[in-house]
PDB file of C-alpha atoms in Angstrom:
ATOM      1  CA  GLN A 760     -12.632  17.436  19.043  1.00  0.00           C
ATOM      2  CA  VAL A 761     -11.053  14.488  17.240  1.00  0.00           C
ATOM      3  CA  GLN A 762     -11.484  11.008  18.625  1.00  0.00           C
ATOM      4  CA  LEU A 763      -9.020   8.251  17.774  1.00  0.00           C
ATOM      5  CA  ALA A 764      -9.630   4.532  18.140  1.00  0.00           C
ATOM      6  CA  GLU A 765      -6.805   2.022  17.754  1.00  0.00           C
ATOM      7  CA  SER A 766      -7.176  -1.648  16.948  1.00  0.00           C
ATOM      8  CA  GLY A 767      -5.093  -4.552  15.719  1.00  0.00           C
ATOM      9  CA  GLY A 768      -2.841  -5.196  18.668  1.00  0.00           C
ATOM     10  CA  GLY A 769      -2.175  -8.677  19.957  1.00  0.00           C
ATOM     11  CA  SER A 770       0.423 -11.275  20.836  1.00  0.00           C
ATOM     12  CA  VAL A 771       2.845 -12.657  18.253  1.00  0.00           C
ATOM     13  CA  GLN A 772       6.116 -14.503  18.188  1.00  0.00           C
ATOM     14  CA  ALA A 773       9.328 -12.814  17.178  1.00  0.00           C
ATOM     15  CA  GLY A 774       9.524 -12.451  13.429  1.00  0.00           C
ATOM     16  CA  GLY A 775       5.788 -12.148  13.062  1.00  0.00           C
ATOM     17  CA  SER A 776       3.670  -9.279  11.789  1.00  0.00           C
ATOM     18  CA  LEU A 777       0.786  -7.136  12.962  1.00  0.00           C
ATOM     19  CA  ARG A 778      -1.119  -4.259  11.416  1.00  0.00           C
ATOM     20  CA  LEU A 779      -2.435  -1.564  13.698  1.00  0.00           C
ATOM     21  CA  SER A 780      -5.310   0.663  12.632  1.00  0.00           C
ATOM     22  CA  CYS A 781      -6.353   4.063  13.918  1.00  0.00           C
ATOM     23  CA  ALA A 782      -9.789   5.359  12.960  1.00  0.00           C
ATOM     24  CA  ALA A 783     -10.418   9.079  13.410  1.00  0.00           C
ATOM     25  CA  SER A 784     -13.753  10.803  13.890  1.00  0.00           C
ATOM     26  CA  PRO A 785     -15.131  13.133  12.767  1.00  0.00           C
ATOM     27  CA  TYR A 786     -13.685  13.110   9.289  1.00  0.00           C
ATOM     28  CA  THR A 787     -10.252  14.790   9.213  1.00  0.00           C
ATOM     29  CA  GLY A 788      -9.203  13.960   5.663  1.00  0.00           C
ATOM     30  CA  SER A 789      -5.583  14.817   5.017  1.00  0.00           C
ATOM     31  CA  SER A 790      -5.534  18.004   7.088  1.00  0.00           C
ATOM     32  CA  TYR A 791      -3.889  16.427  10.130  1.00  0.00           C
ATOM     33  CA  SER A 792      -0.480  14.895  10.641  1.00  0.00           C
ATOM     34  CA  MET A 793      -0.700  11.493  12.305  1.00  0.00           C
ATOM     35  CA  ALA A 794       1.702   9.393  14.317  1.00  0.00           C
ATOM     36  CA  TRP A 795       2.153   6.212  16.255  1.00  0.00           C
ATOM     37  CA  PHE A 796       3.823   6.271  19.658  1.00  0.00           C
ATOM     38  CA  ARG A 797       4.620   3.419  22.005  1.00  0.00           C
ATOM     39  CA  GLN A 798       5.313   3.026  25.676  1.00  0.00           C
ATOM     40  CA  ALA A 799       6.869  -0.035  27.280  1.00  0.00           C
ATOM     41  CA  PRO A 800       6.603  -0.685  31.023  1.00  0.00           C
ATOM     42  CA  GLY A 801       9.031   1.492  32.928  1.00  0.00           C
ATOM     43  CA  LYS A 802      10.000   3.487  29.844  1.00  0.00           C
ATOM     44  CA  GLU A 803       9.040   6.848  28.428  1.00  0.00           C
ATOM     45  CA  ARG A 804       6.631   7.127  25.540  1.00  0.00           C
ATOM     46  CA  GLU A 805       8.479   7.383  22.231  1.00  0.00           C
ATOM     47  CA  GLY A 806       7.454   8.338  18.736  1.00  0.00           C
ATOM     48  CA  VAL A 807       7.670   5.416  16.323  1.00  0.00           C
ATOM     49  CA  ALA A 808       6.410   6.746  12.998  1.00  0.00           C
ATOM     50  CA  CYS A 809       4.566   9.755  11.641  1.00  0.00           C
ATOM     51  CA  ILE A 810       2.933  10.770   8.390  1.00  0.00           C
ATOM     52  CA  GLY A 811       2.374  14.322   7.258  1.00  0.00           C
ATOM     53  CA  SER A 812      -0.716  15.741   5.651  1.00  0.00           C
ATOM     54  CA  GLU A 813       1.021  15.514   2.257  1.00  0.00           C
ATOM     55  CA  GLY A 814       2.071  11.899   2.768  1.00  0.00           C
ATOM     56  CA  SER A 815       5.699  12.213   3.797  1.00  0.00           C
ATOM     57  CA  THR A 816       6.856   9.863   6.552  1.00  0.00           C
ATOM     58  CA  GLU A 817       9.446   9.608   9.302  1.00  0.00           C
ATOM     59  CA  TYR A 818      10.528   6.702  11.497  1.00  0.00           C
ATOM     60  CA  ILE A 819      12.754   6.096  14.470  1.00  0.00           C
ATOM     61  CA  ASP A 820      15.892   4.187  13.578  1.00  0.00           C
ATOM     62  CA  SER A 821      14.936   1.015  15.433  1.00  0.00           C
ATOM     63  CA  VAL A 822      11.916   0.353  13.181  1.00  0.00           C
ATOM     64  CA  LYS A 823      13.200   1.541   9.813  1.00  0.00           C
ATOM     65  CA  GLY A 824      12.811  -1.186   7.208  1.00  0.00           C
ATOM     66  CA  ARG A 825      10.382  -3.116   9.421  1.00  0.00           C
ATOM     67  CA  PHE A 826       7.438  -0.748  10.061  1.00  0.00           C
ATOM     68  CA  THR A 827       5.398   1.198   7.527  1.00  0.00           C
ATOM     69  CA  ILE A 828       2.933   3.960   8.302  1.00  0.00           C
ATOM     70  CA  SER A 829       0.208   4.729   5.784  1.00  0.00           C
ATOM     71  CA  GLN A 830      -3.140   6.440   5.594  1.00  0.00           C
ATOM     72  CA  ASP A 831      -6.417   5.952   3.796  1.00  0.00           C
ATOM     73  CA  ASN A 832      -8.101   9.354   3.686  1.00  0.00           C
ATOM     74  CA  ALA A 833     -11.334   7.918   2.329  1.00  0.00           C
ATOM     75  CA  LYS A 834     -11.613   5.711   5.422  1.00  0.00           C
ATOM     76  CA  ASN A 835     -10.114   8.345   7.727  1.00  0.00           C
ATOM     77  CA  THR A 836      -7.765   5.666   9.001  1.00  0.00           C
ATOM     78  CA  VAL A 837      -4.034   5.444   9.611  1.00  0.00           C
ATOM     79  CA  TYR A 838      -2.191   2.142   9.670  1.00  0.00           C
ATOM     80  CA  LEU A 839       1.057   0.844  11.081  1.00  0.00           C
ATOM     81  CA  GLN A 840       2.256  -2.300   9.370  1.00  0.00           C
ATOM     82  CA  MET A 841       4.790  -4.001  11.630  1.00  0.00           C
ATOM     83  CA  ASN A 842       6.937  -6.788  10.220  1.00  0.00           C
ATOM     84  CA  SER A 843       9.867  -8.760  11.640  1.00  0.00           C
ATOM     85  CA  LEU A 844       8.680  -7.958  15.134  1.00  0.00           C
ATOM     86  CA  LYS A 845      11.127  -8.218  18.005  1.00  0.00           C
ATOM     87  CA  PRO A 846      10.538  -8.669  21.753  1.00  0.00           C
ATOM     88  CA  GLU A 847      11.755  -5.098  22.250  1.00  0.00           C
ATOM     89  CA  ASP A 848       8.772  -3.890  20.202  1.00  0.00           C
ATOM     90  CA  THR A 849       6.498  -4.981  23.052  1.00  0.00           C
ATOM     91  CA  ALA A 850       4.588  -1.928  24.257  1.00  0.00           C
ATOM     92  CA  MET A 851       1.285  -0.125  24.328  1.00  0.00           C
ATOM     93  CA  TYR A 852       0.909   1.601  20.980  1.00  0.00           C
ATOM     94  CA  TYR A 853      -0.909   4.918  20.724  1.00  0.00           C
ATOM     95  CA  CYS A 854      -2.230   6.826  17.759  1.00  0.00           C
ATOM     96  CA  ALA A 855      -1.988  10.628  17.783  1.00  0.00           C
ATOM     97  CA  ALA A 856      -3.183  13.487  15.584  1.00  0.00           C
ATOM     98  CA  SER A 857      -1.686  16.924  15.119  1.00  0.00           C
ATOM     99  CA  ARG A 858      -3.107  20.079  13.573  1.00  0.00           C
ATOM    100  CA  LEU A 859       0.431  21.035  12.569  1.00  0.00           C
ATOM    101  CA  PRO A 860       1.460  20.062   9.030  1.00  0.00           C
ATOM    102  CA  ALA A 861       5.096  19.364   9.848  1.00  0.00           C
ATOM    103  CA  LEU A 862       6.409  15.896  10.650  1.00  0.00           C
ATOM    104  CA  SER A 863       7.310  15.300  14.262  1.00  0.00           C
ATOM    105  CA  LEU A 864       7.948  12.382  16.584  1.00  0.00           C
ATOM    106  CA  ARG A 865       7.663  14.602  19.655  1.00  0.00           C
ATOM    107  CA  GLN A 866       4.672  14.159  21.925  1.00  0.00           C
ATOM    108  CA  HIS A 867       4.055  17.865  22.436  1.00  0.00           C
ATOM    109  CA  ALA A 868       3.308  18.301  18.725  1.00  0.00           C
ATOM    110  CA  TYR A 869       0.142  16.205  19.014  1.00  0.00           C
ATOM    111  CA  ASP A 870      -3.264  17.408  20.093  1.00  0.00           C
ATOM    112  CA  TYR A 871      -5.348  14.237  20.210  1.00  0.00           C
ATOM    113  CA  TRP A 872      -4.570  10.747  21.472  1.00  0.00           C
ATOM    114  CA  GLY A 873      -6.193   7.344  21.354  1.00  0.00           C
ATOM    115  CA  GLN A 874      -6.500   4.920  24.269  1.00  0.00           C
ATOM    116  CA  GLY A 875      -3.846   2.555  22.965  1.00  0.00           C
ATOM    117  CA  THR A 876      -3.590  -1.038  21.828  1.00  0.00           C
ATOM    118  CA  GLN A 877      -1.217  -3.589  23.341  1.00  0.00           C
ATOM    119  CA  VAL A 878       1.440  -5.337  21.271  1.00  0.00           C
ATOM    120  CA  THR A 879       3.311  -8.238  22.848  1.00  0.00           C
ATOM    121  CA  VAL A 880       6.134 -10.013  21.046  1.00  0.00           C
ATOM    122  CA  SER A 881       7.491 -13.218  22.544  1.00  0.00           C
ATOM    123  CA  SER A 882      10.888 -14.713  21.819  1.00  0.00           C
TER     124      SER A 882
END
């Protein structure tokens, strides 16, 4: 059983930046694919960014050029650097882990989920 703990959420003004962290336990190394999802009130959860076990990445169009997903295998932590934030980025952000090596932004590909961290962007 993998446990995921997100941190780093908060409230920022439009144009600002935040870095989300997701710490996994026990140690998973690079054997899992990881992703960040988000869910805004009244909307479905959507995949934002994912990183494969070999380091390849994928993003939804709305965050390309603004968000960067990365991982530190030594710390067993995945990050989501979010720059140029917009009010439409406001949501609860969730970290997820998959035992599958392939990249995916689909929820069903992920086996483990964190509790989420809130990001609020004001205009």
